[in-house]
PDB file of C-alpha atoms in Angstrom:
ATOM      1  CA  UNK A   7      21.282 -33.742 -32.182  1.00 56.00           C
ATOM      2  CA  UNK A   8      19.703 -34.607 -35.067  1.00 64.00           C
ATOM      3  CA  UNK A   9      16.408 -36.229 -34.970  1.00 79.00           C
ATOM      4  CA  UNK A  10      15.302 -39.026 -37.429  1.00 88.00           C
ATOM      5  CA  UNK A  11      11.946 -40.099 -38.828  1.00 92.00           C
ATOM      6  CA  UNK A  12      11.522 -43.431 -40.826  1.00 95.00           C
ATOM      7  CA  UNK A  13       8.250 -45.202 -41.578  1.00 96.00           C
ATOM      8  CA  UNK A  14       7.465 -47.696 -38.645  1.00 95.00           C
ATOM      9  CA  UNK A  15       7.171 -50.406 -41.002  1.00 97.00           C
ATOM     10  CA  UNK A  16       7.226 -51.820 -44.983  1.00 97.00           C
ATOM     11  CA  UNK A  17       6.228 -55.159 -46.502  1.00 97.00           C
ATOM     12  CA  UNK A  18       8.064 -56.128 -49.918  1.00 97.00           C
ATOM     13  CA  UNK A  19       8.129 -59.457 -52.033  1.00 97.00           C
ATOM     14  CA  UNK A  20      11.164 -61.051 -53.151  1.00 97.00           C
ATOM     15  CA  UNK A  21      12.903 -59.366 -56.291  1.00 96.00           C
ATOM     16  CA  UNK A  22      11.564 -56.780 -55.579  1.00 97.00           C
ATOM     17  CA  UNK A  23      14.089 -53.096 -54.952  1.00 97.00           C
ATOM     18  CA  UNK A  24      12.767 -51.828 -51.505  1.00 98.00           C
ATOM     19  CA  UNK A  25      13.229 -48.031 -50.661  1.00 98.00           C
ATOM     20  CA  UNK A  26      13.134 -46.445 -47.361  1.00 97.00           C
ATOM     21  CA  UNK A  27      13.446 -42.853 -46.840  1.00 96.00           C
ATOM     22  CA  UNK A  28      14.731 -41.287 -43.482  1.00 95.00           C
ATOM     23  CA  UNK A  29      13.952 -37.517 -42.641  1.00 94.00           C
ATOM     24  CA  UNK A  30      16.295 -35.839 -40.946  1.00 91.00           C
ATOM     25  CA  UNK A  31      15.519 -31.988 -41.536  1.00 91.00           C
ATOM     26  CA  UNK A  32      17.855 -30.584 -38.543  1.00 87.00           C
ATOM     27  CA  UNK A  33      20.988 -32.294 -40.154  1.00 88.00           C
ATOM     28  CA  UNK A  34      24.103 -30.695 -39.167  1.00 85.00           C
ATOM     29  CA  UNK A  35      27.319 -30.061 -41.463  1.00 86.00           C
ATOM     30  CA  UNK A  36      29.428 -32.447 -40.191  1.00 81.00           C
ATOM     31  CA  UNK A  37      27.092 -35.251 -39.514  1.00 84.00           C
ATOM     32  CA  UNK A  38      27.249 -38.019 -41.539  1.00 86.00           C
ATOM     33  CA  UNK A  39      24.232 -40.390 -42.747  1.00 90.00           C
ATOM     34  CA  UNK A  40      24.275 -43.885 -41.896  1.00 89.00           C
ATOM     35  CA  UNK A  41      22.126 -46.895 -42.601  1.00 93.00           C
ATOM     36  CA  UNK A  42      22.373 -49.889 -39.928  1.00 94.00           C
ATOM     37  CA  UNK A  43      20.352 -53.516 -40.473  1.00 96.00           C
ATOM     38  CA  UNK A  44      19.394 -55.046 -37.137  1.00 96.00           C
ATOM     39  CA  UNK A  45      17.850 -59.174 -37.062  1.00 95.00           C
ATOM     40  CA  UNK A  46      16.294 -60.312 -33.920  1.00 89.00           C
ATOM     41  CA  UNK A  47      18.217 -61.030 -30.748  1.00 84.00           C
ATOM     42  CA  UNK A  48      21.422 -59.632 -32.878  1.00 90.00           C
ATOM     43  CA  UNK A  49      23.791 -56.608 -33.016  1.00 93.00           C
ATOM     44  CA  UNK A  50      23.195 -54.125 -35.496  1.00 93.00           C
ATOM     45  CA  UNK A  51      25.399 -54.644 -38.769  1.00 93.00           C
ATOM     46  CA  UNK A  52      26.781 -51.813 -40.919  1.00 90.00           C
ATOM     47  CA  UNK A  53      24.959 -51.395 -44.355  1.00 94.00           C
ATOM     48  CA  UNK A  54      26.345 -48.058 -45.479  1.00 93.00           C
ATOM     49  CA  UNK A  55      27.284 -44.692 -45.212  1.00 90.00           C
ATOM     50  CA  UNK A  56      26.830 -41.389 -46.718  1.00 91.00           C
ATOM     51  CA  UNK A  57      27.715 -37.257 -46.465  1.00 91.00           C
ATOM     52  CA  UNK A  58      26.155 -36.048 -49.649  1.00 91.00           C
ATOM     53  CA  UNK A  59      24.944 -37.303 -53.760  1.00 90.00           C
ATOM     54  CA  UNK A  60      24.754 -40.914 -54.231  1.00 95.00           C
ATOM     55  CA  UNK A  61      26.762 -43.847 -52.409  1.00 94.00           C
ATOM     56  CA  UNK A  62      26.702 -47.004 -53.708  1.00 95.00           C
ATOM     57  CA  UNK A  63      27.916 -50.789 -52.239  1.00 94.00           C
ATOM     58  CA  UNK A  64      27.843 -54.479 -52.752  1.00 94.00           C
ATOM     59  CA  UNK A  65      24.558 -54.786 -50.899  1.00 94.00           C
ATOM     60  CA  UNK A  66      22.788 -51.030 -51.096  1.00 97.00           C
ATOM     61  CA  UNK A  67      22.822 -47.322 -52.365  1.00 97.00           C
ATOM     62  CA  UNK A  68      21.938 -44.480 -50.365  1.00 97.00           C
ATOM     63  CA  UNK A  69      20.694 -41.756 -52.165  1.00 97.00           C
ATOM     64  CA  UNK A  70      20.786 -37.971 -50.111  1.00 97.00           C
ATOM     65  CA  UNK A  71      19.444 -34.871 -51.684  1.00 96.00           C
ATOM     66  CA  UNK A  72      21.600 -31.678 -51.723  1.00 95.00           C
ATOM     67  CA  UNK A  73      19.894 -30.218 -48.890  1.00 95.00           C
ATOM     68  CA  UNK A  74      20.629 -33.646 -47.130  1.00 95.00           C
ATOM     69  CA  UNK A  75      17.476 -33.449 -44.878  1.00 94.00           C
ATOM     70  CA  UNK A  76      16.433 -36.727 -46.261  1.00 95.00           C
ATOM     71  CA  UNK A  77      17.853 -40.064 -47.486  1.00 96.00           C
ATOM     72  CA  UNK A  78      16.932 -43.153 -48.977  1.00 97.00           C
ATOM     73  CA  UNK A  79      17.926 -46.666 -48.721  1.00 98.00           C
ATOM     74  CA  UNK A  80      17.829 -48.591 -51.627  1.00 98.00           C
ATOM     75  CA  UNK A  81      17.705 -52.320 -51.062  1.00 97.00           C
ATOM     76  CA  UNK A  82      17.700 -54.186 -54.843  1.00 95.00           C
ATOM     77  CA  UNK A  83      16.102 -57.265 -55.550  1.00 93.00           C
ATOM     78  CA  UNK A  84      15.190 -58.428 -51.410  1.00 97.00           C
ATOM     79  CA  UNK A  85      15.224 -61.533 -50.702  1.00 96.00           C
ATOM     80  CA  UNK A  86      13.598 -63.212 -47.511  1.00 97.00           C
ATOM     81  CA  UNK A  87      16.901 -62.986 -45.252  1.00 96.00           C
ATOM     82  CA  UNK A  88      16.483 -59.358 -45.719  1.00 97.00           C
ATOM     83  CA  UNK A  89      13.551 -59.067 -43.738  1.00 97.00           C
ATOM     84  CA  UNK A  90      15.156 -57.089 -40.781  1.00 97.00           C
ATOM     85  CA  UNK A  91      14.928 -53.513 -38.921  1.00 97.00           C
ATOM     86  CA  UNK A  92      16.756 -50.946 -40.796  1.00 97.00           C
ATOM     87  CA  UNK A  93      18.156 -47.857 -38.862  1.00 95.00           C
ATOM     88  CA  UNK A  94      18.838 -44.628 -40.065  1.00 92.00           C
ATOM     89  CA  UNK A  95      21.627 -42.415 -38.434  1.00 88.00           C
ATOM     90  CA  UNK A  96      22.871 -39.494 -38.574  1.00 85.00           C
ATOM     91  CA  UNK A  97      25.761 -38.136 -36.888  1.00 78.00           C
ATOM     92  CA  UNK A  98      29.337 -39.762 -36.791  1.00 62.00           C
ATOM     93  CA  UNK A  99      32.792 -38.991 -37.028  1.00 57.00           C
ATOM     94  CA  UNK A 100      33.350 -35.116 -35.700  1.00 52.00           C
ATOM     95  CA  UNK A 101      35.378 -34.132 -32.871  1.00 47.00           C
ATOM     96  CA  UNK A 102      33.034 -33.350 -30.464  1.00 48.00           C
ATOM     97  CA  UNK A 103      30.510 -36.614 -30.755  1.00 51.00           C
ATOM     98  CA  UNK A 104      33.510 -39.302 -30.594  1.00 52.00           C
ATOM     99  CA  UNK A 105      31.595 -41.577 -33.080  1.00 52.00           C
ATOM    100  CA  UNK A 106      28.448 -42.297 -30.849  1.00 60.00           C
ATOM    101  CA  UNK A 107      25.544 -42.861 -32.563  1.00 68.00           C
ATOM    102  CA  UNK A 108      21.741 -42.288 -31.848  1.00 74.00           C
ATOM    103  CA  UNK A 109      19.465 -44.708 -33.162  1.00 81.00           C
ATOM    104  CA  UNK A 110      15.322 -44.363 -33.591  1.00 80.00           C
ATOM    105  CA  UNK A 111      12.978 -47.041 -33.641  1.00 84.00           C
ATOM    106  CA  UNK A 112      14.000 -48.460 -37.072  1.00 94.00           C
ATOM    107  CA  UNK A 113      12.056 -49.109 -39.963  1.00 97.00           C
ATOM    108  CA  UNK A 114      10.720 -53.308 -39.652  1.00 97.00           C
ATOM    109  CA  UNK A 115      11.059 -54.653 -43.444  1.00 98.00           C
ATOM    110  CA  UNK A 116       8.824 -57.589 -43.926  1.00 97.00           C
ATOM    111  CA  UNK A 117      10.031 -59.716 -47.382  1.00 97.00           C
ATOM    112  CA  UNK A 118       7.100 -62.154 -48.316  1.00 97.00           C
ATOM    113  CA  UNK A 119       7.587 -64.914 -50.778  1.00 95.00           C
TER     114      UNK A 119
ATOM    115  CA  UNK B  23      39.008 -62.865 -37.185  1.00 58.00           C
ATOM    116  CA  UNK B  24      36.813 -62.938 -34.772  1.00 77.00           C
ATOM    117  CA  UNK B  25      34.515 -59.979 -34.085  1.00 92.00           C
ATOM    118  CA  UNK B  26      33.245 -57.851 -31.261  1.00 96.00           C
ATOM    119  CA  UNK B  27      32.599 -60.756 -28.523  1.00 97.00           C
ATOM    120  CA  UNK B  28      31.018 -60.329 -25.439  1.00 97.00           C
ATOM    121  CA  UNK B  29      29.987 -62.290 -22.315  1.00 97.00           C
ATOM    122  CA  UNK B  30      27.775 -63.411 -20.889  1.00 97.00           C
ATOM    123  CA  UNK B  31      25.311 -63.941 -23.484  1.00 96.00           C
ATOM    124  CA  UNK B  32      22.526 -64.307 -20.997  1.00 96.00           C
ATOM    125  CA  UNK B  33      22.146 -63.048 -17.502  1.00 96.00           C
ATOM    126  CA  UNK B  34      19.465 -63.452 -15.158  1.00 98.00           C
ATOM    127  CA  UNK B  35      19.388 -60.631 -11.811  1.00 98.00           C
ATOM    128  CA  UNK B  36      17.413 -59.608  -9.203  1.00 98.00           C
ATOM    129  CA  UNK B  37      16.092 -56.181  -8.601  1.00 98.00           C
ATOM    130  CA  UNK B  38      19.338 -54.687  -6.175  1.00 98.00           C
ATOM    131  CA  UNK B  39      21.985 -56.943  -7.390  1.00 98.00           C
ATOM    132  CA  UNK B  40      25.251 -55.414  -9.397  1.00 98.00           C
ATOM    133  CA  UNK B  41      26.392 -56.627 -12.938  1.00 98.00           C
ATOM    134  CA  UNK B  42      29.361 -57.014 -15.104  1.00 98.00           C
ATOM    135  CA  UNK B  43      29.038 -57.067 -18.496  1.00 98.00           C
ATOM    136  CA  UNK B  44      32.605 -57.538 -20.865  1.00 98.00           C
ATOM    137  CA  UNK B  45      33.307 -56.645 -24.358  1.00 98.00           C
ATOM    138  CA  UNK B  46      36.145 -57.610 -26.445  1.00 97.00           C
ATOM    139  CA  UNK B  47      36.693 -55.024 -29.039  1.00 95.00           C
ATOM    140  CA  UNK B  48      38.112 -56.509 -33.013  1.00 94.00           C
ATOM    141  CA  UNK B  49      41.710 -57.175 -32.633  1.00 92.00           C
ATOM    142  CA  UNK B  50      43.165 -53.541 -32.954  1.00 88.00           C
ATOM    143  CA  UNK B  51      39.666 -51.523 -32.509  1.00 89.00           C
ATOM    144  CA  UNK B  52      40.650 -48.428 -29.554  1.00 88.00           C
ATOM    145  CA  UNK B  53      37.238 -47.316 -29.750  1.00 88.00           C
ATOM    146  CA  UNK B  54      33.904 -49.328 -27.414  1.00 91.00           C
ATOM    147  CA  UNK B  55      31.108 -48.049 -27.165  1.00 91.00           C
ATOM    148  CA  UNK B  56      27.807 -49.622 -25.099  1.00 94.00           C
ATOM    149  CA  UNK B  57      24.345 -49.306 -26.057  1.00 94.00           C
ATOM    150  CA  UNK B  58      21.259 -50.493 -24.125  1.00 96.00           C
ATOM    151  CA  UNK B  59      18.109 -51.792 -26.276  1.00 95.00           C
ATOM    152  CA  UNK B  60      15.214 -52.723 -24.886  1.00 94.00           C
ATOM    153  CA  UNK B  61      12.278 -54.759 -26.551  1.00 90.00           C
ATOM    154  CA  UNK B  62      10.782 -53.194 -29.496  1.00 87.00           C
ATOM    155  CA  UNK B  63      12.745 -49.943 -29.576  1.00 90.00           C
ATOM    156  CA  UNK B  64      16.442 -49.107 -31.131  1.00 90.00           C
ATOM    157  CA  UNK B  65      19.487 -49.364 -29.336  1.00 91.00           C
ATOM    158  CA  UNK B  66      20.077 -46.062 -27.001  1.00 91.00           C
ATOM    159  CA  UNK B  67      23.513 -45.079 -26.329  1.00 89.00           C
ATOM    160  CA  UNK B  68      25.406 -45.187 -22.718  1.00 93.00           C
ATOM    161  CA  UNK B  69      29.034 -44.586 -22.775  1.00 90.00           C
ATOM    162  CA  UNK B  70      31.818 -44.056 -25.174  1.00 89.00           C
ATOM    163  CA  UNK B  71      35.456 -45.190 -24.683  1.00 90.00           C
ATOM    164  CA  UNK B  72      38.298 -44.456 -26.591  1.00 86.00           C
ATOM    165  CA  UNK B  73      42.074 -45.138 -24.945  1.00 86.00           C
ATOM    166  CA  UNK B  74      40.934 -45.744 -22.208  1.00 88.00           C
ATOM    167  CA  UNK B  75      38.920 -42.488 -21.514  1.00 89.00           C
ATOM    168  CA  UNK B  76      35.349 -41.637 -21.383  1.00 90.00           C
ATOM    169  CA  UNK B  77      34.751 -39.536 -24.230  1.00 85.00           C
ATOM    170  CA  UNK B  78      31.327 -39.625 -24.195  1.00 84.00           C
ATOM    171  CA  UNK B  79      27.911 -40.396 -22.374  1.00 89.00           C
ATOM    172  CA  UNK B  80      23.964 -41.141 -22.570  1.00 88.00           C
ATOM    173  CA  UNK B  81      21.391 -39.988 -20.864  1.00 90.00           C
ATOM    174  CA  UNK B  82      21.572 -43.008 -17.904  1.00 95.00           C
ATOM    175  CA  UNK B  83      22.058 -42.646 -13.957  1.00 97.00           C
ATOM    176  CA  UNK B  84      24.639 -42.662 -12.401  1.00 96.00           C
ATOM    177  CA  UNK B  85      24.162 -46.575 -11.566  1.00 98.00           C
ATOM    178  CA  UNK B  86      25.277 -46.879 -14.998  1.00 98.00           C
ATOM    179  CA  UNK B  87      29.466 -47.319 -15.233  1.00 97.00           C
ATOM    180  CA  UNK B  88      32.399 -48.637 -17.534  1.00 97.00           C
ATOM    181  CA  UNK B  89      35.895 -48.564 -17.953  1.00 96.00           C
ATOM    182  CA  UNK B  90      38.733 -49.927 -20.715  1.00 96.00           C
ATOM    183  CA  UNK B  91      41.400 -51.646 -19.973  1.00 96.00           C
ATOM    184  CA  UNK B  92      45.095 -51.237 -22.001  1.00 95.00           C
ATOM    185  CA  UNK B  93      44.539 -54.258 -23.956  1.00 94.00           C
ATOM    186  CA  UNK B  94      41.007 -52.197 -25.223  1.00 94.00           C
ATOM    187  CA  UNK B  95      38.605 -54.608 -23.232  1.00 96.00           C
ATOM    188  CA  UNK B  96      35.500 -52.960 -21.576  1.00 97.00           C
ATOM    189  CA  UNK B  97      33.254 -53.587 -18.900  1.00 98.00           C
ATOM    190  CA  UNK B  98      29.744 -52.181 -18.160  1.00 98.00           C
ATOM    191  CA  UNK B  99      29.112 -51.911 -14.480  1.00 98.00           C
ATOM    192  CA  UNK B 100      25.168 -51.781 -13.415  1.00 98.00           C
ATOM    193  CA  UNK B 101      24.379 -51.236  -9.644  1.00 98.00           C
ATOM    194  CA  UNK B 102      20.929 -51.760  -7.784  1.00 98.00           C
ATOM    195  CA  UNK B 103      19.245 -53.502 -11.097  1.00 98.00           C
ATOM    196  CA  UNK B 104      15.843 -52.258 -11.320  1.00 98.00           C
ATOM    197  CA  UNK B 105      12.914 -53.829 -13.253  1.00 97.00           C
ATOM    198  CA  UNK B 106      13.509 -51.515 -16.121  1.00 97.00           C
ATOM    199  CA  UNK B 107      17.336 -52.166 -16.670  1.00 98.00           C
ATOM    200  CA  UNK B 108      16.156 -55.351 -18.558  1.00 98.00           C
ATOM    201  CA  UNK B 109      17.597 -55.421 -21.955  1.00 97.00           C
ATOM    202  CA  UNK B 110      19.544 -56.218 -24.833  1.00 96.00           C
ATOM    203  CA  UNK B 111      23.062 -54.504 -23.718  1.00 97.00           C
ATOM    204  CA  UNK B 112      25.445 -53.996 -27.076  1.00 96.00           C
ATOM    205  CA  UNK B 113      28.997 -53.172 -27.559  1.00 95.00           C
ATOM    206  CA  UNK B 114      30.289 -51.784 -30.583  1.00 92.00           C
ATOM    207  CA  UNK B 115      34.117 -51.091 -31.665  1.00 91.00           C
ATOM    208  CA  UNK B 116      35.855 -49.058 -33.845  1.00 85.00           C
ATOM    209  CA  UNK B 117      39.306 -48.442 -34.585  1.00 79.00           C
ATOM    210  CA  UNK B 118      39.485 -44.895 -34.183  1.00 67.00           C
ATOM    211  CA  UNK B 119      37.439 -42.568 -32.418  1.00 57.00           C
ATOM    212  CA  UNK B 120      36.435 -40.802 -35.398  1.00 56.00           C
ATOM    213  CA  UNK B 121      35.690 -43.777 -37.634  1.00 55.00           C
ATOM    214  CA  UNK B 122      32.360 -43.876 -38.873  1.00 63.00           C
ATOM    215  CA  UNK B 123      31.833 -47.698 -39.202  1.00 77.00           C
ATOM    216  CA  UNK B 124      31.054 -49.726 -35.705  1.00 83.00           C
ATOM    217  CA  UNK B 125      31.260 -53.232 -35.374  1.00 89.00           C
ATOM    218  CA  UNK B 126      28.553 -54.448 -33.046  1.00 93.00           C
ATOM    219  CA  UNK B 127      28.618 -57.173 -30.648  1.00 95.00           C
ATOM    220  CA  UNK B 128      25.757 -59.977 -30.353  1.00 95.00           C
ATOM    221  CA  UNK B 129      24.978 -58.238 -27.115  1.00 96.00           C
ATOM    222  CA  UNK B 130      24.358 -59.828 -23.407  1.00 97.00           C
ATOM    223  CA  UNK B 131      20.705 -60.501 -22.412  1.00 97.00           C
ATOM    224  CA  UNK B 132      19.866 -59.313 -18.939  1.00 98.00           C
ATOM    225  CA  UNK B 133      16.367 -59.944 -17.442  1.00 98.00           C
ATOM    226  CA  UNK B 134      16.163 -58.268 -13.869  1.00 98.00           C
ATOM    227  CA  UNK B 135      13.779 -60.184 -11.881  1.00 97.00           C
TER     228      UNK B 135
END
């Protein structure tokens, strides 16, 4: 299984774009990258998702290199409701994992006024 | 629509005692999948279900158990609660078993006293 690395922490301002890079050097073919945003006491909440090149959505892009063993959130212009833990994934949607998911200890975003 | 809902939302144990926890998938979701969190770290998955079947499962005892019913409910069985099965316990659903997007649950608290 692949193993992910993201920094334990980040403080931002508001307006500001907020980037957070994952490592994830033993990446396998199939897996998939996948970015989930966690606030206290609550389930974790789909941001996006990603194989390969650039993915982009209403409230992020992920950005993955072709050797894929990295990615990067991009978060533009946070605002204090973002402040949240942000989890990078990687694995997914082939036959043999049946969509479970292994999650590291997150990345805590702190958004200051 | 309402999302993944689960009960109870708080649960308070003692070391030895069993638990139920239930999870109602998103109205057509065949996939559920529980996760235990505890304090501070990322959510660490349990089991997988999908139809019915196990189709996958975490590194947890044996203490740990679940099944899915035909209408796609789950429940999470815990026997002889310990101290350290105090958590945040999560379900997620999905509508296939190879879908990459899971809907989380706002999880049951369980202290074990």
């Amino acid at each position: 299984l692949a193993k992910t690395t993201q920094p334990i922490s980040m403080d931002s301002y508001e307006g500001q774009e907020v980037n957070i890079t994952c490592s994830h050097n033993n990446i396998a073919t199939n897996d998939y990258i996948t970015w989930y945003q966690q606030f206290p006491s609550q389930g974790p909440r789909f941001i996006i998702q990603g194989y390969k090149t650039k993915v982009t959505n209403e409230v992020a892009s992920l950005f993955i290199p072709a050797d894929r063993k990295s990615s990067t959130l991009s978060l533009p212009r946070v605002s204090l409701s973002d402040t949240a833990v942000y989890y990078c994934l990687v694995g997914g949607p082939h036959l043999y994992n049946f969509n479970k998911f292994y999650f590291g200890s997150g990345t805590k975003l702190n958004v200051k006024p | 629509d309402a999302g993944v809902t689960q009960s109870p939302t708080h649960l308070i144990k003692t070391r030895g005692q069993h638990v139920t926890l239930r999870c109602s998938p998103i109205s057509g979701h065949k996939s559920v999948s529980w996760y235990q969190q505890v304090l501070g770290q990322g959510p660490q998955f349990i089991f997988q279900y999908y139809e019915k079947e196990e189709r996958g499962r975490g590194n947890f005892p044996d203490r740990f158990s679940a099944r899915q019913f035909p209408n796609y409910s789950s429940e999470l069985n815990v026997n002889a609660l310990l101290l350290g099965d105090s958590a945040l316990y999560l379900c997620a659903s999905s509508f296939e078993r190879l879908n990459t997007e899971a809907f989380f649950g706002q999880g049951t608290r369980l202290t074990v006293v």
